[in-house]
PDB file of C-alpha atoms in Angstrom:
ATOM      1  CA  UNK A  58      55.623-102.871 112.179  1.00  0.00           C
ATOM      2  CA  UNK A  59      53.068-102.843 115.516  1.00  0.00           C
ATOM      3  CA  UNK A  60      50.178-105.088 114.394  1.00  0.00           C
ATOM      4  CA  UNK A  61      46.378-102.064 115.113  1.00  0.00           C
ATOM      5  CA  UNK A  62      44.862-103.662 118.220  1.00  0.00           C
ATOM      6  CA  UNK A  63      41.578-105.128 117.601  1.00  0.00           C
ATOM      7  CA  UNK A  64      38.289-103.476 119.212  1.00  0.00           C
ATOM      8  CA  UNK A  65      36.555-105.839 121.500  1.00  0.00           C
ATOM      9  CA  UNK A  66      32.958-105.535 121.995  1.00  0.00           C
ATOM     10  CA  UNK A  67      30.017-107.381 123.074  1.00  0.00           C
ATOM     11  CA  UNK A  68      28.545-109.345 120.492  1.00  0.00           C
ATOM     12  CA  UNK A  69      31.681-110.095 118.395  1.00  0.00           C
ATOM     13  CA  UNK A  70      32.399-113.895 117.351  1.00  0.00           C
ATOM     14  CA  UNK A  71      35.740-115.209 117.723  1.00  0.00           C
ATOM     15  CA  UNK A  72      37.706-118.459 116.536  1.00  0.00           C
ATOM     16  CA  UNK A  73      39.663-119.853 119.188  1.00  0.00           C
ATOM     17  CA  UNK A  74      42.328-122.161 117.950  1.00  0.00           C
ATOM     18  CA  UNK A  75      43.006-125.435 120.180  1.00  0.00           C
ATOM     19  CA  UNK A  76      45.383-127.268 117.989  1.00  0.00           C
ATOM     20  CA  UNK A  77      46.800-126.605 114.786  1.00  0.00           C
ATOM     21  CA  UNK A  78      43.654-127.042 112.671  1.00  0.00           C
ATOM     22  CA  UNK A  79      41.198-127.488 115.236  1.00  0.00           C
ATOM     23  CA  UNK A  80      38.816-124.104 115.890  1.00  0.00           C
ATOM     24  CA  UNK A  81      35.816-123.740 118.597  1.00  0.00           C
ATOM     25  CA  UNK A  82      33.906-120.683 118.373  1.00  0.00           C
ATOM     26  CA  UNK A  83      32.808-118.071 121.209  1.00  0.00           C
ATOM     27  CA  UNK A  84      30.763-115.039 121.288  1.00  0.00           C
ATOM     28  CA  UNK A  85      31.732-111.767 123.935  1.00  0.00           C
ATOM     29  CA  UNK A  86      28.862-111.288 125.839  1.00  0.00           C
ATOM     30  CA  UNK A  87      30.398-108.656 127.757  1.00  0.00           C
ATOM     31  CA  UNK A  88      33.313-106.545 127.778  1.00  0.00           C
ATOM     32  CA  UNK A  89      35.034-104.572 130.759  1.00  0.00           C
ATOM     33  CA  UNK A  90      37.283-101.911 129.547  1.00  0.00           C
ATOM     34  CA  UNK A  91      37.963-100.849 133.086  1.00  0.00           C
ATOM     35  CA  UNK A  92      39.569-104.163 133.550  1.00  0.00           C
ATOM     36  CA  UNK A  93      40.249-105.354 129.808  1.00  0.00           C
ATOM     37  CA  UNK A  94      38.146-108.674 130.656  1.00  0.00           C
ATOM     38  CA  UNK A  95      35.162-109.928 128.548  1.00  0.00           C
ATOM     39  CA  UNK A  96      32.874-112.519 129.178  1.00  0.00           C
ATOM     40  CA  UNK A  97      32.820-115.452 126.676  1.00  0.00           C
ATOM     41  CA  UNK A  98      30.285-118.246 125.702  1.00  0.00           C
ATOM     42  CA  UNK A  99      32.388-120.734 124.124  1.00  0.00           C
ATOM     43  CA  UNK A 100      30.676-123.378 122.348  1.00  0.00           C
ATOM     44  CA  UNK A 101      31.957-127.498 121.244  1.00  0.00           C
ATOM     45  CA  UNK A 102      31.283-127.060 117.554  1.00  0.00           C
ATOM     46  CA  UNK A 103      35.132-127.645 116.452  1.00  0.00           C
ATOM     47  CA  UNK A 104      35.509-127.269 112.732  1.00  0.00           C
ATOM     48  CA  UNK A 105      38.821-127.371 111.043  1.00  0.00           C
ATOM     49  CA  UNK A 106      38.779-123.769 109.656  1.00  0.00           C
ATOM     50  CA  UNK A 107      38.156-120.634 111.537  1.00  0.00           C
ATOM     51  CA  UNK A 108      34.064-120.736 111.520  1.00  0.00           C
ATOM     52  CA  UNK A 109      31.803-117.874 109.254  1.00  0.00           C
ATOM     53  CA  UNK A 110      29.482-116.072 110.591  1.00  0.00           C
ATOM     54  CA  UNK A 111      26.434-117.710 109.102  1.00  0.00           C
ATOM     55  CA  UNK A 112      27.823-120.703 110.792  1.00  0.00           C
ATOM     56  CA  UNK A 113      27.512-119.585 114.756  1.00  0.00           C
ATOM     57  CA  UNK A 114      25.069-117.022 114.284  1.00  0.00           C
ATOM     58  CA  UNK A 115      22.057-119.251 115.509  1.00  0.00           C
ATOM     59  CA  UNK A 116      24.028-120.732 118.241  1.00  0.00           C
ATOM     60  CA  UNK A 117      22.920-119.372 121.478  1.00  0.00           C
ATOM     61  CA  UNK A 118      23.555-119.204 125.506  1.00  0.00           C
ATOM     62  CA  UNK A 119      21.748-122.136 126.230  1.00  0.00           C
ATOM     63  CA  UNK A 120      24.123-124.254 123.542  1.00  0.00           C
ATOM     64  CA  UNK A 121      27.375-123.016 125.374  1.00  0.00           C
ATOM     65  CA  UNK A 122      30.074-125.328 126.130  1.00  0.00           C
ATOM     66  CA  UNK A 123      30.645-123.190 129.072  1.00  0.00           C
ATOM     67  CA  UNK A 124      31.001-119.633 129.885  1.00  0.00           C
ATOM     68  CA  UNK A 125      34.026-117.775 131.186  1.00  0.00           C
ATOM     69  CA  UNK A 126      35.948-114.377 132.218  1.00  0.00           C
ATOM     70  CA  UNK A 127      39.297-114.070 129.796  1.00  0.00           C
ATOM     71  CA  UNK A 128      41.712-111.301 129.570  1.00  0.00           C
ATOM     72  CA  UNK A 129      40.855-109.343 126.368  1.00  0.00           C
ATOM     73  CA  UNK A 130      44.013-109.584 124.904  1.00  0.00           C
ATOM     74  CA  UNK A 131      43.929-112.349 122.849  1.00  0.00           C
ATOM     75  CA  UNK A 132      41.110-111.153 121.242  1.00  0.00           C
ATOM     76  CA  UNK A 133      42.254-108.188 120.650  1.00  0.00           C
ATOM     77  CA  UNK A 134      45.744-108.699 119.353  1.00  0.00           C
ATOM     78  CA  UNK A 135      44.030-111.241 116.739  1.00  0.00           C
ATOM     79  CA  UNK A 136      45.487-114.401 118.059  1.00  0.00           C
ATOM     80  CA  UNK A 137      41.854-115.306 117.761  1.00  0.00           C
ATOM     81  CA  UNK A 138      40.636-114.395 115.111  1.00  0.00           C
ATOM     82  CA  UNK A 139      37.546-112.303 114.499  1.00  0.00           C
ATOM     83  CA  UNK A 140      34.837-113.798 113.042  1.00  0.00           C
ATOM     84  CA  UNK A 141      32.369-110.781 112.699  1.00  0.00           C
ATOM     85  CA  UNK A 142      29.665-108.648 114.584  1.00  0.00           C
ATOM     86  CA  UNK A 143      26.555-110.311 115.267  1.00  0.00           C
ATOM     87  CA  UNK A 144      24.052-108.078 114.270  1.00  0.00           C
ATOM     88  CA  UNK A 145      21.082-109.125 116.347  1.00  0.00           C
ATOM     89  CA  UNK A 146      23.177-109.512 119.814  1.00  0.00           C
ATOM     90  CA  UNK A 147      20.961-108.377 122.881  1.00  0.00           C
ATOM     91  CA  UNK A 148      22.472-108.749 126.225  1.00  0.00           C
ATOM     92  CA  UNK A 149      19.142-110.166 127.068  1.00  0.00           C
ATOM     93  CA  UNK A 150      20.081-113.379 125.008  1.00  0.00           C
ATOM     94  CA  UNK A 151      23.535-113.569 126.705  1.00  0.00           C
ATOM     95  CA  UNK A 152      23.054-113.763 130.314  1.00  0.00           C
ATOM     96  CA  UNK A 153      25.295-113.111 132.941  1.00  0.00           C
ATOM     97  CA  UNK A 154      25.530-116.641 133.966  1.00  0.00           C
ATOM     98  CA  UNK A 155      26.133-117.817 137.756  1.00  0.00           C
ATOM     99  CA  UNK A 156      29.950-118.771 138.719  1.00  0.00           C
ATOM    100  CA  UNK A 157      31.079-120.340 142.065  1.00  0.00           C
ATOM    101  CA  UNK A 158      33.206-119.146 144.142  1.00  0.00           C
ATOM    102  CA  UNK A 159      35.651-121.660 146.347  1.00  0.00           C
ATOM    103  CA  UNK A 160      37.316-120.868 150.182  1.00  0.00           C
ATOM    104  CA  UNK A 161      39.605-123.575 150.383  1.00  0.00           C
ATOM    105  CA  UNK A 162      40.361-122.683 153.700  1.00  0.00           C
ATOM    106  CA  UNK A 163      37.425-122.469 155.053  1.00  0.00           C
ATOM    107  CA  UNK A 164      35.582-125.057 152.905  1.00  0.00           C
ATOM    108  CA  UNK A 165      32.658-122.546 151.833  1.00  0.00           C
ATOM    109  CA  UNK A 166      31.293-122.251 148.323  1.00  0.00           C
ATOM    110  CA  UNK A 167      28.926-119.416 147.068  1.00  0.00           C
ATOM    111  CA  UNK A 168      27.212-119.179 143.727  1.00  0.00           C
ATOM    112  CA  UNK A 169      27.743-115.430 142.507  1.00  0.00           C
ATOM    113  CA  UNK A 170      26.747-113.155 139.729  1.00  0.00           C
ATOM    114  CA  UNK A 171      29.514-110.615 138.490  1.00  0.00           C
ATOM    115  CA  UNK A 172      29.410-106.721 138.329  1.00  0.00           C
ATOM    116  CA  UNK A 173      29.006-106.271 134.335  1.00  0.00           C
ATOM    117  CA  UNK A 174      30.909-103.072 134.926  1.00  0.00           C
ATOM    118  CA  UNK A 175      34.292-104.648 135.986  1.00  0.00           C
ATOM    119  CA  UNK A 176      33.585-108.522 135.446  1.00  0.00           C
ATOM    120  CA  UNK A 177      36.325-109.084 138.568  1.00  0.00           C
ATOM    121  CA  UNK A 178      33.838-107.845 141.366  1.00  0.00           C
ATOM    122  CA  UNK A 179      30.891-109.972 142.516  1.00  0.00           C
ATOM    123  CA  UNK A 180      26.918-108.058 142.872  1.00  0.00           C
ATOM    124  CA  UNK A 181      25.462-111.008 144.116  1.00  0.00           C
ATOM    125  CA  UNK A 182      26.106-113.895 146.042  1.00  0.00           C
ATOM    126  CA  UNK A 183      24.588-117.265 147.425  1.00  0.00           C
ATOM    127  CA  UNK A 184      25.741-119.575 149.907  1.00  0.00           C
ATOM    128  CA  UNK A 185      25.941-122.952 148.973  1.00  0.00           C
ATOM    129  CA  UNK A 186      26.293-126.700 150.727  1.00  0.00           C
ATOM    130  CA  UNK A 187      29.405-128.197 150.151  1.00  0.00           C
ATOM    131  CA  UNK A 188      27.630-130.866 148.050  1.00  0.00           C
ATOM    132  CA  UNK A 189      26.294-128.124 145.464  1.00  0.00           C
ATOM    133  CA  UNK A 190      27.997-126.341 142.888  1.00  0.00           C
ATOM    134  CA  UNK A 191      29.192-128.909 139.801  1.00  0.00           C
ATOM    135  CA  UNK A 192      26.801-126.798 137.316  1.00  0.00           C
ATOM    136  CA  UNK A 193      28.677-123.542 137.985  1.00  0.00           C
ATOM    137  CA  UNK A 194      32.718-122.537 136.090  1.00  0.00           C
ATOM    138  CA  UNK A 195      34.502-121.477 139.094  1.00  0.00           C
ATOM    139  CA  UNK A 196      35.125-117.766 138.825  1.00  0.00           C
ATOM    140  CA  UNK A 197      38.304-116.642 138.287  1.00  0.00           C
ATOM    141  CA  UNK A 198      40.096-114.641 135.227  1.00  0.00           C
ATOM    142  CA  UNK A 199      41.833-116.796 132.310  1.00  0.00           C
ATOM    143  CA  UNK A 200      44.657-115.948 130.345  1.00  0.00           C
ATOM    144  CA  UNK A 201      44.856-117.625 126.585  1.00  0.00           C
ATOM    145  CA  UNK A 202      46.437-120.415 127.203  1.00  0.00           C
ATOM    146  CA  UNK A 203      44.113-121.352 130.436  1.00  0.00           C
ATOM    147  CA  UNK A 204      41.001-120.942 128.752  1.00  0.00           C
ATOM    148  CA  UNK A 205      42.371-123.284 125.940  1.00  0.00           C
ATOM    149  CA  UNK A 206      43.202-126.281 128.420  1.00  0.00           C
ATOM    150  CA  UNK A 207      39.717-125.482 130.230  1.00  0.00           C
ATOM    151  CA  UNK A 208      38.170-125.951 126.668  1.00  0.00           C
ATOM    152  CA  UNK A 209      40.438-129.031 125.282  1.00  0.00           C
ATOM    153  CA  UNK A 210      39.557-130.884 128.935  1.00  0.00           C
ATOM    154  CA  UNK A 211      35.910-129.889 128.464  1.00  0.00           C
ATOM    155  CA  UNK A 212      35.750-131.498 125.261  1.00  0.00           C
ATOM    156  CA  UNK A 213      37.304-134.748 126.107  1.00  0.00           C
TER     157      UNK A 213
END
């Protein structure tokens, strides 16, 4: 039987597992159809059950662990599982936060904002000094099991 795809929308709480019995929560700030990416606040509150909604509803932007761009499916093929709706989500309290963006090549860095349209195009950008930038995730898309090592080394 084919397992009913999820709908993934802004404002939806998620549990991500990281180890067997180990669960962080994140909200979806924003979702991209066009690209089937969402942006994700994912927060250090591990609990050893999927989290309830009461339990992450006050948690907010400024609280975040960190914030990211994943590919929308594991969210929404349920390999994390939904949470619930939060019913007082505002864009306004979820920012689009600033990520940086790394040339290797030619060793410049730039802060940037993404397009909320796409979430894989920039709308602003910033220049920045080699010696600036620790504060920002470097931008960049994250499949499941990425964004789980990001979060497991974040924790450490």
């Amino acid at each position: 039987m084919v397992k009913k795809k999820q709908n993934v929308v802004a404002g939806n709480w998620y549990g991500m597992r990281l180890r067997r019995s180990e669960y962080v929560p994140l909200i979806v700030a924003r979702y991209a159809p066009s690209t089937d990416a969402a942006l994700v606040y994912v927060f250090d509150a591990c609990s050893k059950q999927c989290p309830v909604l009461n339990s992450v509803r006050n948690l907010s932007a400024s609280s975040a662990l960190t914030a990211f761009v994943v590919s929308a499916d594991p969210l929404a093929d349920g390999l994390w599982p939904l949470i619930g709706k939060d019913p007082d989500f505002s864009k306004e309290k979820w920012p689009m936060p600033w990520f940086l963006e790394v040339d290797p090549l030619i060793n410049i860095k730039w802060r940037v904002k993404l397009n909320e349209d796409d979430l894989m195009t920039t709308c602003v950008s910033e220049r920045l000094s080699l010696d600036e930038g620790e504060e920002y995730t470097e931008i960049g898309i994250c499949g499941r099991d990425f964004a789980k090592a990001i979060i497991k080394d974040l924790l450490k």
